[in-house]
mmCIF file of C-alpha atoms in Angstrom:
data_model
loop_
_atom_site.group_PDB
_atom_site.id
_atom_site.type_symbol
_atom_site.label_atom_id
_atom_site.label_comp_id
_atom_site.label_asym_id
_atom_site.label_seq_id
_atom_site.Cartn_x
_atom_site.Cartn_y
_atom_site.Cartn_z
ATOM 1 C CA MET A 1 101.825 -40.012 -41.890
ATOM 2 C CA LYS A 2 99.852 -42.684 -41.049
ATOM 3 C CA ILE A 3 97.341 -42.380 -38.079
ATOM 4 C CA LEU A 4 95.419 -44.860 -36.441
ATOM 5 C CA VAL A 5 91.917 -43.148 -35.180
ATOM 6 C CA ALA A 6 90.206 -44.912 -32.315
ATOM 7 C CA LEU A 7 86.487 -44.813 -33.233
ATOM 8 C CA SER A 8 83.870 -45.644 -31.062
ATOM 9 C CA GLY A 9 80.765 -45.415 -32.963
ATOM 10 C CA GLY A 10 80.049 -41.778 -31.687
ATOM 11 C CA VAL A 11 80.058 -38.675 -33.737
ATOM 12 C CA ASP A 12 83.499 -37.125 -31.991
ATOM 13 C CA SER A 13 85.676 -40.029 -33.145
ATOM 14 C CA SER A 14 83.861 -40.301 -36.424
ATOM 15 C CA MET A 15 84.477 -36.691 -37.104
ATOM 16 C CA SER A 16 88.028 -36.628 -35.933
ATOM 17 C CA ALA A 17 88.760 -39.240 -38.645
ATOM 18 C CA LYS A 18 87.365 -37.022 -41.170
ATOM 19 C CA TYR A 19 89.081 -34.097 -40.286
ATOM 20 C CA LEU A 20 92.391 -35.912 -40.435
ATOM 21 C CA GLN A 21 91.802 -37.574 -43.684
ATOM 22 C CA ASP A 22 90.688 -34.143 -45.357
ATOM 23 C CA MET A 23 94.034 -33.041 -44.090
ATOM 24 C CA GLY A 24 95.823 -35.463 -46.015
ATOM 25 C CA TYR A 25 96.574 -38.205 -43.681
ATOM 26 C CA ASN A 26 96.695 -41.854 -44.234
ATOM 27 C CA ILE A 27 93.806 -43.078 -41.797
ATOM 28 C CA VAL A 28 92.958 -46.287 -40.231
ATOM 29 C CA GLY A 29 90.167 -46.888 -37.957
ATOM 30 C CA CYS A 30 89.932 -49.333 -34.758
ATOM 31 C CA TYR A 31 87.143 -50.068 -32.186
ATOM 32 C CA MET A 32 88.240 -51.442 -29.170
ATOM 33 C CA LYS A 33 85.980 -54.288 -27.454
ATOM 34 C CA LEU A 34 86.637 -53.555 -23.842
ATOM 35 C CA HIS A 35 83.710 -55.104 -21.870
ATOM 36 C CA THR A 36 80.887 -57.971 -22.331
ATOM 37 C CA LYS A 37 77.957 -55.735 -21.743
ATOM 38 C CA PRO A 38 75.235 -57.489 -23.833
ATOM 39 C CA GLY A 39 74.363 -55.916 -26.965
ATOM 40 C CA TYR A 40 76.665 -52.989 -26.512
ATOM 41 C CA HIS A 41 79.231 -53.593 -29.042
ATOM 42 C CA GLU A 42 77.119 -54.649 -32.126
ATOM 43 C CA GLU A 43 75.216 -51.295 -32.967
ATOM 44 C CA ASN A 44 78.642 -49.535 -32.101
ATOM 45 C CA ILE A 45 80.587 -51.687 -34.720
ATOM 46 C CA ARG A 46 78.043 -51.293 -37.250
ATOM 47 C CA LYS A 47 78.567 -47.460 -36.947
ATOM 48 C CA VAL A 48 82.024 -47.797 -37.066
ATOM 49 C CA LYS A 49 82.096 -50.063 -40.255
ATOM 50 C CA LYS A 50 79.480 -47.451 -41.849
ATOM 51 C CA VAL A 51 82.176 -44.733 -41.029
ATOM 52 C CA GLY A 52 84.837 -46.807 -42.613
ATOM 53 C CA ASP A 53 83.071 -47.397 -45.644
ATOM 54 C CA PHE A 54 81.944 -43.416 -46.236
ATOM 55 C CA LEU A 55 86.027 -42.738 -45.488
ATOM 56 C CA GLY A 56 87.119 -45.715 -47.547
ATOM 57 C CA ILE A 57 89.400 -46.587 -44.792
ATOM 58 C CA GLU A 58 90.378 -49.952 -43.187
ATOM 59 C CA THR A 59 88.685 -50.831 -39.907
ATOM 60 C CA HIS A 60 89.870 -53.151 -37.133
ATOM 61 C CA ILE A 61 88.082 -54.577 -34.298
ATOM 62 C CA LEU A 62 90.409 -55.090 -31.427
ATOM 63 C CA ASN A 63 89.514 -57.399 -28.373
ATOM 64 C CA LEU A 64 90.972 -55.928 -25.292
ATOM 65 C CA GLU A 65 88.354 -57.581 -23.015
ATOM 66 C CA ASP A 66 90.963 -59.426 -20.584
ATOM 67 C CA LYS A 67 93.402 -57.038 -20.661
ATOM 68 C CA PHE A 68 90.355 -54.191 -19.768
ATOM 69 C CA LYS A 69 88.985 -56.576 -17.177
ATOM 70 C CA LYS A 70 92.582 -57.216 -15.373
ATOM 71 C CA GLU A 71 93.815 -53.552 -15.530
ATOM 72 C CA VAL A 72 90.543 -51.538 -15.268
ATOM 73 C CA PHE A 73 87.005 -53.175 -14.494
ATOM 74 C CA MET A 74 88.781 -55.345 -11.422
ATOM 75 C CA PRO A 75 90.767 -52.609 -9.896
ATOM 76 C CA PHE A 76 87.357 -50.536 -10.095
ATOM 77 C CA VAL A 77 85.539 -53.280 -8.139
ATOM 78 C CA ASN A 78 88.376 -53.726 -5.489
ATOM 79 C CA ALA A 79 88.734 -49.953 -5.063
ATOM 80 C CA TYR A 80 85.030 -49.903 -3.772
ATOM 81 C CA LYS A 81 85.745 -52.830 -1.906
ATOM 82 C CA THR A 82 88.221 -51.246 -0.111
ATOM 83 C CA GLY A 83 86.116 -47.960 0.673
ATOM 84 C CA LEU A 84 88.131 -45.893 -2.157
ATOM 85 C CA THR A 85 86.515 -43.872 -4.976
ATOM 86 C CA PRO A 86 87.944 -44.981 -8.228
ATOM 87 C CA ASN A 87 88.540 -43.180 -11.370
ATOM 88 C CA PRO A 88 88.017 -45.716 -14.174
ATOM 89 C CA CYS A 89 88.309 -43.482 -16.861
ATOM 90 C CA ALA A 90 91.540 -42.030 -15.975
ATOM 91 C CA ILE A 91 93.084 -45.526 -15.675
ATOM 92 C CA CYS A 92 91.658 -46.426 -18.918
ATOM 93 C CA ASN A 93 93.102 -43.930 -20.924
ATOM 94 C CA LYS A 94 96.486 -44.857 -19.759
ATOM 95 C CA MET A 95 96.265 -48.466 -19.971
ATOM 96 C CA ILE A 96 94.142 -49.194 -22.809
ATOM 97 C CA LYS A 97 93.394 -46.138 -25.439
ATOM 98 C CA PHE A 98 97.157 -44.633 -25.098
ATOM 99 C CA GLY A 99 98.598 -48.043 -23.970
ATOM 100 C CA ALA A 100 97.415 -51.223 -25.534
ATOM 101 C CA LEU A 101 95.744 -49.203 -28.633
ATOM 102 C CA TRP A 102 99.283 -47.622 -29.261
ATOM 103 C CA GLU A 103 101.050 -50.595 -29.203
ATOM 104 C CA PHE A 104 98.487 -51.932 -32.003
ATOM 105 C CA ALA A 105 98.814 -48.965 -33.813
ATOM 106 C CA LYS A 106 102.394 -49.267 -33.896
ATOM 107 C CA SER A 107 102.020 -53.207 -35.171
ATOM 108 C CA LEU A 108 100.399 -51.446 -38.026
ATOM 109 C CA GLY A 109 102.922 -49.169 -38.904
ATOM 110 C CA CYS A 110 101.182 -46.357 -37.924
ATOM 111 C CA ASP A 111 103.205 -43.046 -36.716
ATOM 112 C CA LYS A 112 100.386 -41.898 -33.983
ATOM 113 C CA ILE A 113 97.241 -42.361 -32.955
ATOM 114 C CA ALA A 114 94.171 -40.178 -32.718
ATOM 115 C CA THR A 115 91.140 -39.851 -30.603
ATOM 116 C CA GLY A 116 87.871 -37.859 -30.177
ATOM 117 C CA HIS A 117 88.757 -36.658 -26.913
ATOM 118 C CA TYR A 118 88.370 -32.608 -26.479
ATOM 119 C CA ALA A 119 91.792 -31.600 -25.263
ATOM 120 C CA ARG A 120 94.868 -29.791 -26.760
ATOM 121 C CA ILE A 121 98.618 -30.476 -26.713
ATOM 122 C CA GLU A 122 100.500 -27.363 -26.175
ATOM 123 C CA ASN A 123 104.332 -27.165 -25.957
ATOM 124 C CA GLY A 124 104.350 -30.987 -24.992
ATOM 125 C CA LEU A 125 101.967 -30.365 -22.656
ATOM 126 C CA ILE A 126 98.014 -31.733 -22.445
ATOM 127 C CA LYS A 127 96.056 -28.639 -22.403
ATOM 128 C CA SER A 128 92.119 -27.883 -21.803
ATOM 129 C CA ALA A 129 90.294 -27.664 -24.914
ATOM 130 C CA VAL A 130 88.409 -24.520 -26.364
ATOM 131 C CA ASP A 131 85.146 -26.053 -25.528
ATOM 132 C CA LYS A 132 85.403 -26.015 -21.844
ATOM 133 C CA SER A 133 82.135 -27.511 -21.304
ATOM 134 C CA LYS A 134 83.389 -30.813 -22.891
ATOM 135 C CA ASP A 135 86.857 -30.412 -21.604
ATOM 136 C CA GLN A 136 88.538 -33.857 -21.007
ATOM 137 C CA SER A 137 91.922 -33.096 -20.229
ATOM 138 C CA TYR A 138 91.509 -33.978 -16.476
ATOM 139 C CA PHE A 139 91.034 -37.489 -17.490
ATOM 140 C CA LEU A 140 93.756 -37.689 -19.877
ATOM 141 C CA ALA A 141 96.327 -36.238 -16.973
ATOM 142 C CA ASN A 142 97.122 -40.019 -15.894
ATOM 143 C CA ILE A 143 98.636 -41.138 -19.078
ATOM 144 C CA ASP A 144 102.363 -41.908 -19.788
ATOM 145 C CA PRO A 145 103.730 -38.389 -20.480
ATOM 146 C CA GLN A 146 106.424 -40.446 -23.025
ATOM 147 C CA ILE A 147 103.475 -40.794 -25.377
ATOM 148 C CA LEU A 148 102.290 -37.217 -25.714
ATOM 149 C CA PRO A 149 104.501 -36.852 -29.017
ATOM 150 C CA ASN A 150 102.764 -39.726 -30.492
ATOM 151 C CA ILE A 151 98.997 -38.128 -29.949
ATOM 152 C CA ILE A 152 96.530 -35.867 -31.820
ATOM 153 C CA PHE A 153 93.406 -34.650 -30.545
ATOM 154 C CA PRO A 154 91.636 -33.060 -33.646
ATOM 155 C CA LEU A 155 88.653 -31.752 -31.776
ATOM 156 C CA GLY A 156 90.637 -29.664 -29.267
ATOM 157 C CA ASP A 157 90.247 -26.336 -30.921
ATOM 158 C CA LYS A 158 86.493 -27.014 -32.025
ATOM 159 C CA LEU A 159 83.078 -26.587 -30.356
ATOM 160 C CA LYS A 160 80.871 -29.846 -29.548
ATOM 161 C CA SER A 161 77.857 -28.059 -31.189
ATOM 162 C CA ASP A 162 79.965 -27.364 -34.416
ATOM 163 C CA ILE A 163 81.005 -30.690 -34.752
ATOM 164 C CA LYS A 164 77.567 -32.199 -34.403
ATOM 165 C CA ALA A 165 76.391 -29.519 -37.087
ATOM 166 C CA ALA A 166 79.022 -30.507 -39.433
ATOM 167 C CA ALA A 167 78.137 -34.202 -39.128
ATOM 168 C CA ALA A 168 74.315 -33.430 -39.611
ATOM 169 C CA LYS A 169 75.052 -32.131 -42.997
ATOM 170 C CA ILE A 170 76.813 -35.435 -44.162
ATOM 171 C CA PRO A 171 74.129 -37.902 -45.020
ATOM 172 C CA GLN A 172 76.302 -41.088 -44.675
ATOM 173 C CA ILE A 173 76.906 -40.091 -40.924
ATOM 174 C CA SER A 174 74.181 -37.907 -40.071
ATOM 175 C CA GLU A 175 72.501 -40.276 -37.763
ATOM 176 C CA LEU A 176 75.628 -39.908 -35.537
ATOM 177 C CA ALA A 177 74.569 -36.057 -34.785
ATOM 178 C CA SER A 178 71.428 -36.874 -33.105
ATOM 179 C CA GLN A 179 72.409 -39.850 -31.336
ATOM 180 C CA LYS A 180 72.413 -39.831 -27.530
ATOM 181 C CA GLU A 181 75.853 -38.946 -25.764
ATOM 182 C CA SER A 182 77.702 -41.230 -23.466
ATOM 183 C CA SER A 183 78.284 -39.735 -20.334
ATOM 184 C CA GLU A 184 78.510 -42.591 -17.930
ATOM 185 C CA ILE A 185 81.301 -45.364 -17.468
ATOM 186 C CA CYS A 186 80.797 -47.500 -20.401
ATOM 187 C CA PHE A 187 80.448 -50.825 -18.401
ATOM 188 C CA VAL A 188 77.893 -49.394 -15.959
ATOM 189 C CA GLU A 189 74.220 -49.868 -17.360
ATOM 190 C CA THR A 190 72.314 -48.755 -14.182
ATOM 191 C CA THR A 191 74.251 -48.104 -11.279
ATOM 192 C CA TYR A 192 77.775 -48.979 -9.947
ATOM 193 C CA ILE A 193 76.193 -50.860 -7.195
ATOM 194 C CA ASP A 194 74.487 -53.100 -9.860
ATOM 195 C CA VAL A 195 78.133 -53.808 -10.521
ATOM 196 C CA LEU A 196 79.595 -54.460 -7.485
ATOM 197 C CA LYS A 197 76.946 -56.754 -6.224
ATOM 198 C CA GLU A 198 78.203 -59.581 -8.875
ATOM 199 C CA TYR A 199 81.424 -59.743 -6.938
ATOM 200 C CA PHE A 200 80.278 -59.173 -3.348
ATOM 201 C CA ASP A 201 77.809 -58.394 -0.920
ATOM 202 C CA THR A 202 76.527 -54.947 -1.087
ATOM 203 C CA ASN A 203 73.518 -55.261 1.307
ATOM 204 C CA LEU A 204 75.595 -54.508 4.487
ATOM 205 C CA PRO A 205 73.589 -52.480 6.953
ATOM 206 C CA GLY A 206 76.281 -50.754 9.326
ATOM 207 C CA VAL A 207 76.849 -47.970 11.835
ATOM 208 C CA VAL A 208 77.123 -44.165 11.089
ATOM 209 C CA ARG A 209 79.494 -42.289 13.428
ATOM 210 C CA ASP A 210 80.491 -38.869 13.917
ATOM 211 C CA VAL A 211 83.894 -37.451 14.201
ATOM 212 C CA SER A 212 83.962 -38.350 17.777
ATOM 213 C CA GLY A 213 83.155 -41.970 17.196
ATOM 214 C CA LYS A 214 79.810 -41.887 18.767
ATOM 215 C CA ALA A 215 77.375 -43.897 17.041
ATOM 216 C CA ILE A 216 74.490 -41.922 15.716
ATOM 217 C CA GLY A 217 72.807 -43.651 12.899
ATOM 218 C CA LYS A 218 72.478 -46.431 10.258
ATOM 219 C CA HIS A 219 73.559 -46.491 6.702
ATOM 220 C CA ASN A 220 73.080 -49.511 3.819
ATOM 221 C CA GLY A 221 76.693 -50.643 3.341
ATOM 222 C CA TYR A 222 79.815 -48.742 3.067
ATOM 223 C CA MET A 223 80.116 -48.913 -0.580
ATOM 224 C CA HIS A 224 77.393 -47.274 -1.324
ATOM 225 C CA TYR A 225 79.052 -44.048 -0.230
ATOM 226 C CA THR A 226 81.480 -41.592 -1.353
ATOM 227 C CA ILE A 227 83.239 -38.775 0.438
ATOM 228 C CA GLY A 228 80.912 -35.523 0.348
ATOM 229 C CA LYS A 229 77.657 -37.592 -0.041
ATOM 230 C CA ARG A 230 74.773 -36.521 2.141
ATOM 231 C CA ARG A 231 71.877 -38.782 1.346
ATOM 232 C CA GLY A 232 71.207 -42.364 1.579
ATOM 233 C CA PHE A 233 71.875 -42.605 5.463
ATOM 234 C CA SER A 234 69.872 -41.931 8.529
ATOM 235 C CA ILE A 235 71.092 -40.009 11.823
ATOM 236 C CA SER A 236 69.133 -39.476 14.898
ATOM 237 C CA GLY A 237 68.339 -36.155 16.159
ATOM 238 C CA ALA A 238 70.349 -33.942 13.485
ATOM 239 C CA HIS A 239 69.112 -30.500 12.467
ATOM 240 C CA GLU A 240 71.557 -29.689 9.805
ATOM 241 C CA PRO A 241 72.753 -31.616 6.665
ATOM 242 C CA HIS A 242 75.530 -34.083 7.289
ATOM 243 C CA TYR A 243 78.133 -35.547 5.051
ATOM 244 C CA VAL A 244 80.079 -38.535 4.677
ATOM 245 C CA LEU A 245 83.633 -37.407 5.928
ATOM 246 C CA GLY A 246 85.412 -41.155 6.094
ATOM 247 C CA ILE A 247 84.469 -44.675 5.210
ATOM 248 C CA ASP A 248 85.936 -47.470 7.059
ATOM 249 C CA ALA A 249 85.375 -50.629 4.839
ATOM 250 C CA ALA A 250 86.916 -52.983 7.151
ATOM 251 C CA LYS A 251 84.485 -52.254 10.033
ATOM 252 C CA ASN A 252 81.394 -51.561 7.778
ATOM 253 C CA GLU A 253 81.263 -47.728 9.079
ATOM 254 C CA ILE A 254 80.996 -44.557 7.534
ATOM 255 C CA ILE A 255 81.810 -41.041 9.499
ATOM 256 C CA VAL A 256 79.822 -38.108 8.924
ATOM 257 C CA GLY A 257 79.974 -34.422 9.971
ATOM 258 C CA LEU A 258 78.864 -31.030 8.949
ATOM 259 C CA LYS A 259 79.878 -29.602 5.550
ATOM 260 C CA ASN A 260 82.766 -27.246 7.082
ATOM 261 C CA GLU A 261 84.236 -30.490 8.156
ATOM 262 C CA LEU A 262 84.545 -31.924 4.503
ATOM 263 C CA GLU A 263 87.355 -29.116 4.124
ATOM 264 C CA ASN A 264 90.782 -29.910 3.384
ATOM 265 C CA TYR A 265 93.739 -27.493 3.353
ATOM 266 C CA GLU A 266 96.361 -30.066 2.286
ATOM 267 C CA PHE A 267 96.488 -33.788 0.980
ATOM 268 C CA LYS A 268 98.750 -36.618 -0.426
ATOM 269 C CA THR A 269 98.879 -38.540 -3.488
ATOM 270 C CA SER A 270 100.164 -41.975 -4.039
ATOM 271 C CA ASN A 271 101.929 -41.438 -7.336
ATOM 272 C CA PHE A 272 103.421 -38.498 -9.242
ATOM 273 C CA ASN A 273 102.502 -38.523 -12.919
ATOM 274 C CA ASN A 274 104.958 -35.598 -14.098
ATOM 275 C CA PHE A 275 104.711 -33.898 -17.412
ATOM 276 C CA THR A 276 107.638 -31.351 -16.497
ATOM 277 C CA ASP A 277 111.252 -31.729 -14.944
ATOM 278 C CA LYS A 278 110.070 -30.205 -11.808
ATOM 279 C CA ASP A 279 109.654 -31.854 -8.167
ATOM 280 C CA SER A 280 107.737 -28.904 -6.621
ATOM 281 C CA PHE A 281 106.100 -25.855 -8.316
ATOM 282 C CA GLU A 282 103.043 -23.471 -8.063
ATOM 283 C CA CYS A 283 99.592 -24.366 -9.561
ATOM 284 C CA PHE A 284 96.248 -24.847 -9.824
ATOM 285 C CA VAL A 285 94.398 -28.397 -8.790
ATOM 286 C CA LYS A 286 91.411 -30.000 -9.604
ATOM 287 C CA ILE A 287 89.950 -32.911 -6.985
ATOM 288 C CA ARG A 288 87.464 -34.231 -9.437
ATOM 289 C CA TYR A 289 86.393 -33.907 -12.964
ATOM 290 C CA ARG A 290 83.574 -30.917 -12.319
ATOM 291 C CA SER A 291 85.522 -29.182 -9.502
ATOM 292 C CA GLU A 292 86.979 -25.654 -9.886
ATOM 293 C CA LYS A 293 90.583 -25.290 -9.982
ATOM 294 C CA LEU A 294 92.129 -24.232 -6.641
ATOM 295 C CA PRO A 295 95.662 -22.492 -6.469
ATOM 296 C CA CYS A 296 98.222 -24.721 -4.359
ATOM 297 C CA LEU A 297 101.528 -25.845 -3.762
ATOM 298 C CA VAL A 298 102.874 -28.746 -4.672
ATOM 299 C CA SER A 299 105.951 -30.904 -3.691
ATOM 300 C CA LYS A 300 107.326 -34.117 -4.250
ATOM 301 C CA PHE A 301 106.909 -36.527 -1.198
ATOM 302 C CA GLU A 302 107.820 -39.976 -0.921
ATOM 303 C CA SER A 303 106.580 -41.756 -4.126
ATOM 304 C CA GLY A 304 103.630 -39.103 -4.628
ATOM 305 C CA LEU A 305 103.050 -35.419 -4.038
ATOM 306 C CA LYS A 306 102.239 -33.506 -0.892
ATOM 307 C CA VAL A 307 99.537 -30.450 -1.993
ATOM 308 C CA ASN A 308 99.023 -27.412 0.328
ATOM 309 C CA LEU A 309 96.028 -25.259 -0.775
ATOM 310 C CA LYS A 310 96.712 -21.530 -0.848
ATOM 311 C CA GLN A 311 93.377 -19.654 -0.395
ATOM 312 C CA ASN A 312 90.340 -21.720 -0.272
ATOM 313 C CA ASN A 313 90.223 -25.267 1.328
ATOM 314 C CA ALA A 314 89.281 -27.987 -0.901
ATOM 315 C CA SER A 315 85.662 -29.846 -0.138
ATOM 316 C CA GLY A 316 85.177 -33.283 -0.438
ATOM 317 C CA VAL A 317 88.678 -34.761 -1.326
ATOM 318 C CA ALA A 318 88.121 -38.557 -2.095
ATOM 319 C CA SER A 319 90.667 -41.326 -1.774
ATOM 320 C CA GLY A 320 91.148 -42.815 -5.168
ATOM 321 C CA GLN A 321 90.308 -39.942 -7.276
ATOM 322 C CA LEU A 322 92.409 -38.010 -9.613
ATOM 323 C CA ALA A 323 94.317 -34.933 -8.555
ATOM 324 C CA VAL A 324 95.187 -32.988 -11.809
ATOM 325 C CA PHE A 325 97.545 -30.014 -11.536
ATOM 326 C CA TYR A 326 97.234 -27.145 -14.231
ATOM 327 C CA ASP A 327 99.495 -24.192 -14.995
ATOM 328 C CA GLU A 328 97.954 -20.532 -15.359
ATOM 329 C CA PHE A 329 97.575 -21.665 -19.282
ATOM 330 C CA ASP A 330 95.489 -24.371 -18.469
ATOM 331 C CA ARG A 331 98.229 -26.999 -19.403
ATOM 332 C CA VAL A 332 98.307 -30.266 -17.203
ATOM 333 C CA LEU A 333 101.783 -30.338 -15.253
ATOM 334 C CA ALA A 334 101.357 -33.553 -13.350
ATOM 335 C CA SER A 335 98.665 -35.878 -11.538
ATOM 336 C CA GLY A 336 98.479 -38.348 -8.635
ATOM 337 C CA PHE A 337 95.754 -40.445 -7.270
ATOM 338 C CA ILE A 338 94.513 -38.782 -4.007
ATOM 339 C CA LYS A 339 95.459 -41.212 -0.671
#
């Protein structure tokens, strides 16, 4: 079997390639150039080629900058411009890593693709990784269900600490074990505001209102805020912390309130990415990457989903973020972007 491994120059993807080669698979490596951040690619490509030389495999450089800008980067910018809180990694996984890369893999005659994501596939469903602290099933829940049979996640049953320890014992790639991990959005060097200011004015002082519509303070520009944020704006006469409840991009206003006003017992999604054949089910939902799973009832509604929480209300449900639905075995049943 021929497998294309997405290589980033990091320890996870590099060790994924090694594990698959050790299992006897025919491995091909590929590095994706997704953006034009100065100095970003040169060092990564050096590491990828070093890994390729060590494993004795062919490595490709795939330039996807135009596709990435059109399908991931500009939607990210436009989402903030319209007052949403985007999730570019979830979109990138669908359109780029498990979209364009899979098409490239097929052109090379590959049977499957593999990445260094911490996740598993069980009974045709994405499942949380053994290493819960590194689990990336949330970000993978937006990919096309049809591609799952063509994906391998070699690290899904392993611990990150073991991966780094194993890499440290291999002289040719030991440098990867100690390098700093990338945890932020790959094209954001400092803050997302620095990215946005290249495309529209981010210095837009505006009015802060309470839920009744009364003007109670000032803010720096609506794009600086996400639902649930409690800093960066001023309000007069407040004795308790206030949180962002809503964003009105057209008026450049934010609506704030007390913490209990952040809670929602139901919400809707704009789409329904279904990994099962069911239109309604009981499950657990995550409304952002690091949030807890909450029990809920999900039903198809128009082109998306209606979500009713069964016990605890969700705090800080943000339009534009991905809601991911799991069964009791930590398997992804569906996902949808919050309206």
